[in-house]
Each structure stands twice: as C-alpha cells, then as structure tokens.
C-alpha cells in the first residue's frame, strides 16, 4: 500500500513557460518550485544561448529578462533535447526576432511533426527551412516582420496554440486563433500577467501585439497534475492506500484525470482549493478505490488528459467493465507511439486490451503478471508501467528508467518513501 504525504514537484508546462516569458520580459523574475527535469533544463540552455542570464539555486531559478526584442542571435545550434514544448513554443518566439537560428533535438524529436507549427508561422510571413518542408528537425528560422493571422487550428494542441500566440505578440496587428477544442491555457494566463493583451472567449483567442513585456517579480510554479497522475492511480489501485498530495495545479484545462477518476468511482477529495499566481491550486487526498468501474474517454476530454492516458490505461485494467479510449490519435506522435506501447506492453502483462486506430479498448478487471517492458525511452510509458508493477503478480522489468528524469526526477525515491 501507499501511505503518506507528497510535496509535489513543479508543473512541467508552467516551468517551461516561466523561463521563456521571463526571458523575453524586462526585469528580473524569481521562479520557485521550478521543475529541474531534463526537458525544462533544455529550455534554460536554449535561452542562455540567446543571451539571457539565468542562474539556478536548488529549485529556484533567477531570470534576468532582456525584453521582447532583446534576444541575441545564438552562436550555436539550439538543442531542445527531448522537449516538444521547448521546440514548438520557442519557434513562435524565434519567428518574431530578426535573426537566424537553427533548432535540433534528440532522436525522438527528430520524428515528431512540426508542420503543425511551421505552417501557421509561414502564413505570418516567417522564413522557415527544414527537413521534409520543415516538418522535421533540424529547422532553421529567419524571424522578423510578422503579419497578423486568423487561424482555425486543425488539431487540438496547446503547444501549437502557444507558438502562434507568442508569434502574434510580434505581429503587425491583432491575430485570432480558433481552437478545435479547449486545450491547456497556461500560456494565456501567464503571458497576460507579464503585460500581454490576450482575450479568450470559449474557443476564440484574440492576441494584440505589444511593445514590451515586464517581469511579474516572482512565480511560484504549481505542482504538476500530470506527475501527480501516477501517484493518484497507484493509490487508487493498491489496497489500503491513502496519500495526501500537496500543491496540485487544478487548472480546469488539466484536470481531466480527476474527471475520469470520478466517473470510474474513484475515492478522492480536493482540500483547500485556492488561487495562486492566476492558477487554481489545491491539495488532494487519494484513497484505494475498491469498486472501480469502466468509462469512455473521447474528444471532449482528450485535450485535458492527453499525457495521462498511459497511466489511465493501467487504471482501466483494474475496473469492472469495458473502458474505451478514442479520439486520441495524437498519442501516436508523442515521445513514442503511446497507443502501441501501452497496448503491446499490457498484453504481455495479461491484460484484455485491443488497439484502435485512435485509442484502445480495455476489458477489466484483470490480474496483471510480471513482464519485460519496452519503454521506447518514453518517460510516461516508463512511469505508467512502474505503477503497473506495484500490483503485478511477478517481476516487472523496465528496459529504461533514466528517461523518467525528463519530467519527474526523484520519482522512484518518492514512490519508495510511500510504500508501506
């Protein structure tokens, strides 16, 4: 069983954005509870290469911002490592700056599609070159002199939306973005606190260009609900568990995991819900759920829990009935093909699961057995199956655990401290 209290690490999405927006704002910003994962440190490295003075002390980061147009042409290639957030959001910023920069990443980034970002940036007048018509890295951007855009997004993606928003700050006049469905809105909340002029009305977002952004002074990064998801599921499926998770970000565009758990008859409660830095934060108590039931997850929920689906699949194996996950084709172009990775690994563990073109069907309740797990160097696959190992009959071996440091350094220490 899992018992105890968890101090949650900083939200990955907000940590990325805090570095980027502080870098292009005037003044000094202190960022506390920053996620020291490899992905976020890649963002730090890229902005240092563009002349931003960034210092790190424990989990606090101090950024001496250079202003909206103060970035310098990098002397070196910008390497985003494994971070899709870094490359896609940063392309929006580079599109507005009048210098040339080349971006690369690791092998996984090299396979992830970028035309969803480069196409709208080209429509704004940005000069972009890259592999397969700038769909894959390396990508070279010559920024500056951007036009406005009115863009209907073909995919629901906070990364794509954020990239266009950032480019629109440098545009000639107001730009409008229409989302396919509501995605996480950390960019809009945080940028407005820096002095941006972004107005959201349901799926419509209007962005007015600004002359400058200004530091907010201090940012305390909320705890990452995507990281909390692994603890939430583990506590829900291990008999006798009760875990208190402090400082969880409860932005409504991110709480799909809690909606699913509620629909599945999960046992949890939210305590001390509050507003911090424009974001809703609270504490969670999660207990073992003795009578989990199946549910259906579709397009209405997918953008609010896309990163949590691998561990939700583990949860579904312990629920009575048939759980259907659909409209999740985006999972195929993450760090791995997460649909195939989840289905193949769970089949090897004895689960009754079927792969769909855009998701999976899971029939429960199933006793999982030990197996060798192929993680495909994907941090969320590794963590999801580490959760499965907690209830499996037999040994589970992950082929890679170091990839977990991408988003959740100290993960196994935290789990081991809770195990009773």
Short mmCIF file of C-alpha atoms in Angstrom, two decimals:
data_model
loop_
_atom_site.label_atom_id
_atom_site.label_comp_id
_atom_site.label_asym_id
_atom_site.label_seq_id
_atom_site.Cartn_x
_atom_site.Cartn_y
_atom_site.Cartn_z
CA UNK A 1 0.00 0.00 0.00
CA UNK A 2 0.96 3.67 -0.33
CA UNK A 3 0.73 5.87 2.76
CA UNK A 4 1.99 9.37 3.47
CA UNK A 5 2.29 12.93 2.21
CA UNK A 6 3.79 14.08 -1.09
CA UNK A 7 5.28 17.51 -1.79
CA UNK A 8 4.62 17.74 -5.49
CA UNK A 9 7.30 18.90 -7.95
CA UNK A 10 6.67 21.92 -10.16
CA UNK A 11 4.43 21.71 -13.20
CA UNK A 12 6.39 20.94 -16.36
CA UNK A 13 4.23 23.07 -18.67
CA UNK A 14 4.35 26.11 -16.40
CA UNK A 15 8.10 25.72 -15.71
CA UNK A 16 8.84 25.85 -19.45
CA UNK A 17 6.68 28.92 -19.91
CA UNK A 18 8.04 30.70 -16.86
CA UNK A 19 11.58 30.53 -18.29
CA UNK A 20 10.53 31.63 -21.79
CA UNK A 21 8.28 34.50 -20.77
CA UNK A 22 10.67 35.78 -18.10
CA UNK A 23 13.45 35.76 -20.71
CA UNK A 24 11.52 37.98 -23.14
CA UNK A 25 10.30 40.37 -20.43
CA UNK A 26 12.13 43.38 -18.97
CA UNK A 27 13.35 42.89 -15.42
CA UNK A 28 14.33 40.08 -13.05
CA UNK A 29 11.99 37.16 -12.29
CA UNK A 30 12.42 34.61 -9.50
CA UNK A 31 10.85 31.23 -10.25
CA UNK A 32 10.33 28.93 -7.25
CA UNK A 33 9.37 25.23 -7.28
CA UNK A 34 10.81 25.04 -10.80
CA UNK A 35 10.89 21.53 -12.28
CA UNK A 36 14.54 20.51 -12.61
CA UNK A 37 13.74 17.87 -15.21
CA UNK A 38 15.82 17.43 -18.35
CA UNK A 39 13.14 18.93 -20.61
CA UNK A 40 12.90 22.17 -18.62
CA UNK A 41 16.68 22.42 -18.35
CA UNK A 42 16.80 22.22 -22.17
CA UNK A 43 14.66 25.37 -22.24
CA UNK A 44 17.07 27.07 -19.84
CA UNK A 45 20.03 26.11 -22.04
CA UNK A 46 18.40 27.42 -25.23
CA UNK A 47 17.64 30.85 -23.75
CA UNK A 48 21.09 31.12 -22.23
CA UNK A 49 22.43 30.61 -25.76
CA UNK A 50 20.36 33.62 -26.83
CA UNK A 51 21.99 35.92 -24.28
CA UNK A 52 19.68 35.54 -21.27
CA UNK A 53 21.36 35.42 -17.85
CA UNK A 54 19.71 32.54 -15.96
CA UNK A 55 21.00 31.26 -12.61
CA UNK A 56 19.82 28.17 -10.72
CA UNK A 57 19.92 27.64 -6.95
CA UNK A 58 18.27 24.43 -5.73
CA UNK A 59 14.67 24.65 -7.09
CA UNK A 60 14.74 28.42 -7.59
CA UNK A 61 15.65 29.99 -10.91
CA UNK A 62 16.50 33.67 -11.41
CA UNK A 63 15.98 35.04 -14.92
CA UNK A 64 17.31 38.45 -15.94
CA UNK A 65 14.99 39.19 -18.81
CA UNK A 66 16.17 41.01 -21.95
CA UNK A 67 12.80 42.24 -23.20
CA UNK A 68 10.56 41.20 -26.08
CA UNK A 69 13.11 42.11 -28.74
CA UNK A 70 16.31 41.70 -26.74
CA UNK A 71 17.29 38.13 -27.57
CA UNK A 72 20.64 37.68 -29.33
CA UNK A 73 21.41 35.53 -32.35
CA UNK A 74 22.72 32.25 -30.89
CA UNK A 75 26.31 31.39 -31.72
CA UNK A 76 25.44 27.70 -31.55
CA UNK A 77 22.60 25.42 -32.65
CA UNK A 78 19.69 25.39 -30.17
CA UNK A 79 19.28 21.82 -28.90
CA UNK A 80 15.90 21.12 -27.27
CA UNK A 81 16.80 17.55 -26.28
CA UNK A 82 13.58 15.55 -25.85
CA UNK A 83 11.31 18.55 -25.29
CA UNK A 84 8.40 19.09 -27.68
CA UNK A 85 7.21 22.05 -25.61
CA UNK A 86 10.59 23.78 -25.93
CA UNK A 87 10.86 23.47 -29.70
CA UNK A 88 7.27 24.36 -30.56
CA UNK A 89 6.88 27.34 -28.25
CA UNK A 90 10.36 28.63 -28.95
CA UNK A 91 9.67 28.62 -32.70
CA UNK A 92 6.92 31.18 -32.06
CA UNK A 93 9.37 33.44 -30.23
CA UNK A 94 12.11 32.99 -32.84
CA UNK A 95 9.62 33.89 -35.59
CA UNK A 96 9.36 37.39 -34.13
CA UNK A 97 13.07 38.06 -33.68
CA UNK A 98 15.20 39.41 -36.51
CA UNK A 99 17.95 36.82 -36.60
CA UNK A 100 18.51 33.32 -37.90
CA UNK A 101 18.57 30.30 -35.59
CA UNK A 102 18.69 26.54 -36.13
CA UNK A 103 16.95 24.08 -33.82
CA UNK A 104 17.64 20.37 -33.32
CA UNK A 105 16.63 17.76 -30.75
CA UNK A 106 17.20 14.13 -29.88
CA UNK A 107 16.14 11.13 -31.99
CA UNK A 108 12.58 11.28 -30.66
CA UNK A 109 12.16 14.98 -31.50
CA UNK A 110 13.51 14.23 -34.97
CA UNK A 111 10.44 12.03 -35.59
CA UNK A 112 7.80 14.42 -34.24
CA UNK A 113 5.79 16.50 -36.76
CA UNK A 114 6.49 20.25 -36.78
CA UNK A 115 4.46 21.46 -39.80
CA UNK A 116 1.53 22.00 -37.45
CA UNK A 117 3.67 24.89 -36.12
CA UNK A 118 5.77 25.87 -39.13
CA UNK A 119 2.73 26.16 -41.45
CA UNK A 120 0.92 28.90 -39.46
CA UNK A 121 4.22 30.69 -38.78
CA UNK A 122 4.89 30.75 -42.52
CA UNK A 123 1.43 32.18 -43.06
CA UNK A 124 2.53 35.03 -40.80
CA UNK A 125 5.49 35.68 -43.09
CA UNK A 126 8.23 33.78 -41.28
CA UNK A 127 11.02 32.24 -43.37
CA UNK A 128 11.44 28.62 -42.23
CA UNK A 129 13.55 25.83 -43.71
CA UNK A 130 13.91 22.25 -42.59
CA UNK A 131 13.77 18.57 -43.35
CA UNK A 132 10.71 17.43 -45.36
CA UNK A 133 9.48 21.00 -45.90
CA UNK A 134 10.19 21.93 -42.26
CA UNK A 135 8.15 19.06 -40.82
CA UNK A 136 11.17 17.61 -39.03
CA UNK A 137 14.35 18.86 -37.41
CA UNK A 138 16.81 20.36 -38.00
CA UNK A 139 14.74 23.51 -38.59
CA UNK A 140 16.15 26.96 -39.40
CA UNK A 141 14.10 30.09 -38.72
CA UNK A 142 14.78 33.61 -40.00
CA UNK A 143 12.42 35.74 -37.95
CA UNK A 144 11.06 39.28 -38.04
CA UNK A 145 8.36 41.36 -39.80
CA UNK A 146 5.40 39.15 -38.97
CA UNK A 147 1.88 39.75 -40.22
CA UNK A 148 -1.34 39.06 -38.36
CA UNK A 149 -3.06 35.70 -38.73
CA UNK A 150 -6.61 34.38 -38.46
CA UNK A 151 -6.15 30.68 -37.91
CA UNK A 152 -8.52 27.77 -37.38
CA UNK A 153 -6.47 25.08 -35.70
CA UNK A 154 -6.78 21.65 -37.37
CA UNK A 155 -5.58 19.88 -34.20
CA UNK A 156 -6.22 20.49 -30.51
CA UNK A 157 -2.75 21.35 -29.23
CA UNK A 158 -1.64 23.75 -26.51
CA UNK A 159 1.86 23.73 -27.98
CA UNK A 160 0.70 24.84 -31.42
CA UNK A 161 -1.69 27.42 -29.97
CA UNK A 162 1.04 28.81 -27.70
CA UNK A 163 3.53 29.10 -30.55
CA UNK A 164 1.08 31.16 -32.60
CA UNK A 165 0.21 33.32 -29.57
CA UNK A 166 3.88 34.07 -28.97
CA UNK A 167 4.48 34.94 -32.63
CA UNK A 168 1.38 37.16 -32.54
CA UNK A 169 2.99 39.34 -29.85
CA UNK A 170 5.38 40.49 -32.61
CA UNK A 171 2.71 40.80 -35.32
CA UNK A 172 1.53 43.85 -37.26
CA UNK A 173 -1.96 43.92 -35.67
CA UNK A 174 -4.48 41.71 -33.88
CA UNK A 175 -4.36 37.97 -34.60
CA UNK A 176 -7.17 35.49 -33.96
CA UNK A 177 -6.85 31.79 -33.20
CA UNK A 178 -9.80 29.39 -33.17
CA UNK A 179 -9.16 26.18 -31.21
CA UNK A 180 -10.57 22.84 -32.33
CA UNK A 181 -11.29 22.10 -28.67
CA UNK A 182 -10.16 23.69 -25.43
CA UNK A 183 -6.53 22.93 -24.56
CA UNK A 184 -4.43 23.91 -21.54
CA UNK A 185 -4.32 27.69 -21.14
CA UNK A 186 -1.19 28.30 -19.06
CA UNK A 187 0.25 30.46 -21.86
CA UNK A 188 -2.69 32.85 -21.86
CA UNK A 189 -2.78 33.17 -18.05
CA UNK A 190 0.96 33.68 -17.56
CA UNK A 191 1.58 35.92 -20.57
CA UNK A 192 -1.21 38.28 -19.52
CA UNK A 193 0.44 38.62 -16.12
CA UNK A 194 3.57 39.84 -17.98
CA UNK A 195 1.53 42.53 -19.76
CA UNK A 196 0.35 40.73 -22.89
CA UNK A 197 -3.06 41.55 -24.36
CA UNK A 198 -4.76 38.18 -24.88
CA UNK A 199 -8.53 37.77 -24.72
CA UNK A 200 -10.19 34.36 -24.70
CA UNK A 201 -13.85 33.71 -25.47
CA UNK A 202 -14.63 30.00 -25.48
CA UNK A 203 -12.56 28.61 -28.40
CA UNK A 204 -11.67 32.03 -29.83
CA UNK A 205 -8.44 33.76 -28.77
CA UNK A 206 -7.54 37.32 -29.80
CA UNK A 207 -3.92 38.44 -29.42
CA UNK A 208 -2.87 42.06 -29.79
CA UNK A 209 0.83 42.80 -30.40
CA UNK A 210 2.66 44.62 -27.60
CA UNK A 211 5.78 46.78 -27.50
CA UNK A 212 7.13 45.16 -24.36
CA UNK A 213 6.58 42.58 -21.60
CA UNK A 214 7.53 43.25 -17.96
CA UNK A 215 8.61 40.92 -15.16
CA UNK A 216 5.99 39.82 -12.62
CA UNK A 217 8.72 39.61 -9.96
CA UNK A 218 8.00 36.16 -8.54
CA UNK A 219 6.44 32.99 -9.93
CA UNK A 220 5.65 30.01 -7.71
CA UNK A 221 5.10 27.06 -10.00
CA UNK A 222 2.09 24.93 -9.07
CA UNK A 223 2.54 21.19 -8.58
CA UNK A 224 2.28 19.12 -11.76
CA UNK A 225 -1.02 17.23 -12.02
CA UNK A 226 0.41 15.16 -14.89
CA UNK A 227 3.09 13.91 -12.48
CA UNK A 228 0.52 13.54 -9.69
CA UNK A 229 -1.48 11.25 -12.01
CA UNK A 230 0.94 8.36 -11.42
CA UNK A 231 0.60 8.66 -7.64
CA UNK A 232 -3.18 9.10 -7.97
CA UNK A 233 -3.57 5.90 -9.98
CA UNK A 234 -1.13 3.93 -7.80
CA UNK A 235 -3.03 4.89 -4.64
CA UNK A 236 -6.35 4.10 -6.32
CA UNK A 237 -5.40 0.52 -7.22
CA UNK A 238 -3.26 -0.56 -4.22
CA UNK A 239 -5.33 -1.90 -1.31
CA UNK A 240 -5.17 0.13 1.89
CA UNK A 241 -3.59 3.18 0.26
CA UNK A 242 -4.15 6.76 1.39
CA UNK A 243 -1.94 9.56 0.03
CA UNK A 244 -2.06 13.29 0.69
CA UNK A 245 -0.69 15.22 -2.32
CA UNK A 246 0.11 18.87 -1.62
CA UNK A 247 0.11 21.84 -4.00
CA UNK A 248 -1.54 20.30 -7.08
CA UNK A 249 -2.30 22.56 -10.05
CA UNK A 250 -6.06 22.31 -10.68
CA UNK A 251 -6.37 24.41 -13.84
CA UNK A 252 -9.62 23.17 -15.40
CA UNK A 253 -7.88 22.55 -18.73
CA UNK A 254 -5.67 19.97 -16.97
CA UNK A 255 -7.98 18.13 -14.56
CA UNK A 256 -9.35 15.52 -16.96
CA UNK A 257 -7.64 12.80 -14.88
CA UNK A 258 -9.83 13.75 -11.90
CA UNK A 259 -12.98 13.76 -14.05
CA UNK A 260 -12.11 10.25 -15.25
CA UNK A 261 -11.37 9.02 -11.73
CA UNK A 262 -14.70 10.39 -10.53
CA UNK A 263 -16.53 8.69 -13.42
CA UNK A 264 -14.76 5.43 -12.52
CA UNK A 265 -15.95 5.62 -8.92
CA UNK A 266 -12.56 6.68 -7.58
CA UNK A 267 -12.07 7.68 -3.96
CA UNK A 268 -10.53 11.15 -3.68
CA UNK A 269 -11.22 14.64 -2.38
CA UNK A 270 -9.87 18.14 -3.01
CA UNK A 271 -8.89 20.22 0.02
CA UNK A 272 -8.05 23.93 0.35
CA UNK A 273 -8.73 24.96 -3.23
CA UNK A 274 -7.11 28.36 -3.79
CA UNK A 275 -5.78 30.82 -6.39
CA UNK A 276 -2.01 31.32 -6.68
CA UNK A 277 -0.47 33.39 -9.48
CA UNK A 278 -3.60 33.17 -11.57
CA UNK A 279 -3.70 29.37 -11.37
CA UNK A 280 -6.09 27.26 -9.27
CA UNK A 281 -4.18 25.09 -6.78
CA UNK A 282 -5.32 22.62 -4.13
CA UNK A 283 -4.38 19.54 -2.09
CA UNK A 284 -5.59 16.04 -2.93
CA UNK A 285 -6.37 13.08 -0.70
CA UNK A 286 -6.49 9.85 -2.72
CA UNK A 287 -7.55 6.51 -1.24
CA UNK A 288 -7.80 2.96 -2.55
CA UNK A 289 -10.86 2.52 -4.76
CA UNK A 290 -12.41 -0.87 -4.06
CA UNK A 291 -15.12 -0.75 -6.75
CA UNK A 292 -13.70 0.94 -9.85
CA UNK A 293 -15.96 0.87 -12.91
CA UNK A 294 -15.30 1.41 -16.61
CA UNK A 295 -15.80 4.63 -18.55
CA UNK A 296 -15.48 6.12 -22.04
CA UNK A 297 -12.91 8.82 -22.82
CA UNK A 298 -13.37 10.74 -26.07
CA UNK A 299 -12.68 14.07 -27.78
CA UNK A 300 -14.46 16.05 -25.06
CA UNK A 301 -11.79 15.00 -22.56
CA UNK A 302 -8.69 14.06 -24.56
CA UNK A 303 -7.03 17.53 -24.68
CA UNK A 304 -7.34 17.77 -20.88
CA UNK A 305 -5.56 14.46 -20.15
CA UNK A 306 -3.54 13.50 -23.23
CA UNK A 307 -0.35 12.93 -21.19
CA UNK A 308 -2.16 10.86 -18.56
CA UNK A 309 -3.66 8.25 -20.90
CA UNK A 310 -0.87 5.65 -20.44
CA UNK A 311 -1.45 5.51 -16.68
CA UNK A 312 -5.25 5.76 -17.11
CA UNK A 313 -4.96 2.56 -19.17
CA UNK A 314 -3.35 0.89 -16.14
CA UNK A 315 -6.25 2.16 -14.00
CA UNK A 316 -8.75 0.72 -16.51
CA UNK A 317 -7.32 -2.80 -16.16
CA UNK A 318 -8.48 -2.71 -12.51
CA UNK A 319 -12.04 -1.53 -13.27
CA UNK A 320 -15.11 -3.69 -13.85
CA UNK A 321 -16.41 -3.44 -17.41
CA UNK A 322 -15.07 -2.14 -20.72
CA UNK A 323 -13.20 1.16 -20.85
CA UNK A 324 -12.98 2.83 -24.27
CA UNK A 325 -10.36 5.47 -25.10
CA UNK A 326 -10.88 7.07 -28.52
CA UNK A 327 -10.17 10.29 -30.47
CA UNK A 328 -6.59 10.09 -29.16
CA UNK A 329 -4.62 9.76 -32.42
CA UNK A 330 -2.27 12.46 -31.07
CA UNK A 331 -0.77 9.73 -28.85
CA UNK A 332 0.95 8.30 -31.91
CA UNK A 333 3.22 11.35 -32.31
CA UNK A 334 4.38 11.80 -28.73
CA UNK A 335 7.81 10.66 -27.49
CA UNK A 336 6.72 7.24 -28.73
CA UNK A 337 3.61 5.78 -30.33
CA UNK A 338 1.91 5.62 -26.95
CA UNK A 339 -1.10 3.69 -28.22
CA UNK A 340 1.02 0.81 -29.46
CA UNK A 341 3.43 0.99 -26.50
CA UNK A 342 0.59 0.75 -23.97
CA UNK A 343 -1.34 -1.97 -25.80
CA UNK A 344 1.64 -4.22 -26.52
CA UNK A 345 3.07 -3.97 -23.02
CA UNK A 346 -0.28 -4.51 -21.29
CA UNK A 347 -0.98 -7.55 -23.50
CA UNK A 348 2.32 -9.00 -22.32
CA UNK A 349 1.15 -8.45 -18.75
CA UNK A 350 -2.04 -10.41 -19.41
CA UNK A 351 -4.47 -7.53 -19.87
CA UNK A 352 -7.50 -7.83 -22.14
CA UNK A 353 -6.82 -4.86 -24.40
CA UNK A 354 -7.41 -4.05 -28.07
CA UNK A 355 -5.68 -1.40 -30.14
CA UNK A 356 -7.78 1.11 -32.05
CA UNK A 357 -6.64 3.49 -34.77
CA UNK A 358 -7.19 6.36 -32.35
CA UNK A 359 -7.08 4.70 -28.93
CA UNK A 360 -7.76 1.41 -27.16
CA UNK A 361 -10.43 -0.80 -25.58
CA UNK A 362 -9.65 -2.31 -22.16
CA UNK A 363 -11.75 -5.02 -20.50
CA UNK A 364 -11.38 -5.41 -16.76
CA UNK A 365 -10.92 -6.40 -14.06
CA UNK A 366 -7.63 -8.19 -14.81
CA UNK A 367 -4.78 -9.53 -12.70
CA UNK A 368 -1.54 -8.30 -14.22
CA UNK A 369 1.53 -10.53 -14.40
CA UNK A 370 5.22 -9.74 -14.49
CA UNK A 371 6.78 -8.88 -17.83
CA UNK A 372 9.66 -7.17 -19.60
CA UNK A 373 8.51 -3.65 -20.54
CA UNK A 374 9.68 -1.77 -23.59
CA UNK A 375 9.54 1.91 -22.65
CA UNK A 376 10.76 3.27 -26.01
CA UNK A 377 12.70 5.81 -23.92
CA UNK A 378 9.35 7.47 -23.14
CA UNK A 379 9.12 8.84 -19.60
CA UNK A 380 5.33 8.47 -19.35
CA UNK A 381 5.38 4.86 -20.57
CA UNK A 382 8.11 4.06 -18.03
CA UNK A 383 6.19 5.65 -15.14
CA UNK A 384 2.86 4.09 -16.16
CA UNK A 385 4.31 0.59 -16.11
CA UNK A 386 6.18 1.24 -12.88
CA UNK A 387 2.68 1.81 -11.44
CA UNK A 388 1.51 -1.46 -13.03
CA UNK A 389 4.43 -3.22 -11.36
CA UNK A 390 3.08 -2.27 -7.93
CA UNK A 391 0.10 -4.62 -8.36
CA UNK A 392 1.52 -7.25 -10.72
CA UNK A 393 1.98 -10.90 -9.83
CA UNK A 394 5.62 -11.38 -10.71
CA UNK A 395 8.57 -9.17 -11.54
CA UNK A 396 8.22 -6.26 -13.95
CA UNK A 397 11.44 -5.09 -15.63
CA UNK A 398 11.61 -1.72 -17.40
CA UNK A 399 14.21 -1.51 -20.18
CA UNK A 400 14.89 2.16 -19.34
CA UNK A 401 14.20 4.15 -16.19
CA UNK A 402 16.59 7.07 -16.70
CA UNK A 403 14.13 8.63 -19.18
CA UNK A 404 11.87 9.40 -16.20
CA UNK A 405 14.24 12.25 -15.26
CA UNK A 406 12.86 14.11 -18.29
CA UNK A 407 9.76 15.07 -16.31
CA UNK A 408 9.95 13.59 -12.80
CA UNK A 409 13.41 13.50 -11.21
CA UNK A 410 13.30 11.63 -7.89
CA UNK A 411 10.21 9.65 -8.91
CA UNK A 412 11.30 6.26 -7.54
CA UNK A 413 12.54 7.78 -4.26
CA UNK A 414 9.11 9.35 -3.79
CA UNK A 415 7.25 6.09 -4.50
CA UNK A 416 9.58 4.08 -2.24
CA UNK A 417 9.00 6.55 0.61
CA UNK A 418 5.26 5.98 0.30
CA UNK A 419 5.39 2.17 0.12
CA UNK A 420 4.38 0.53 3.40
#
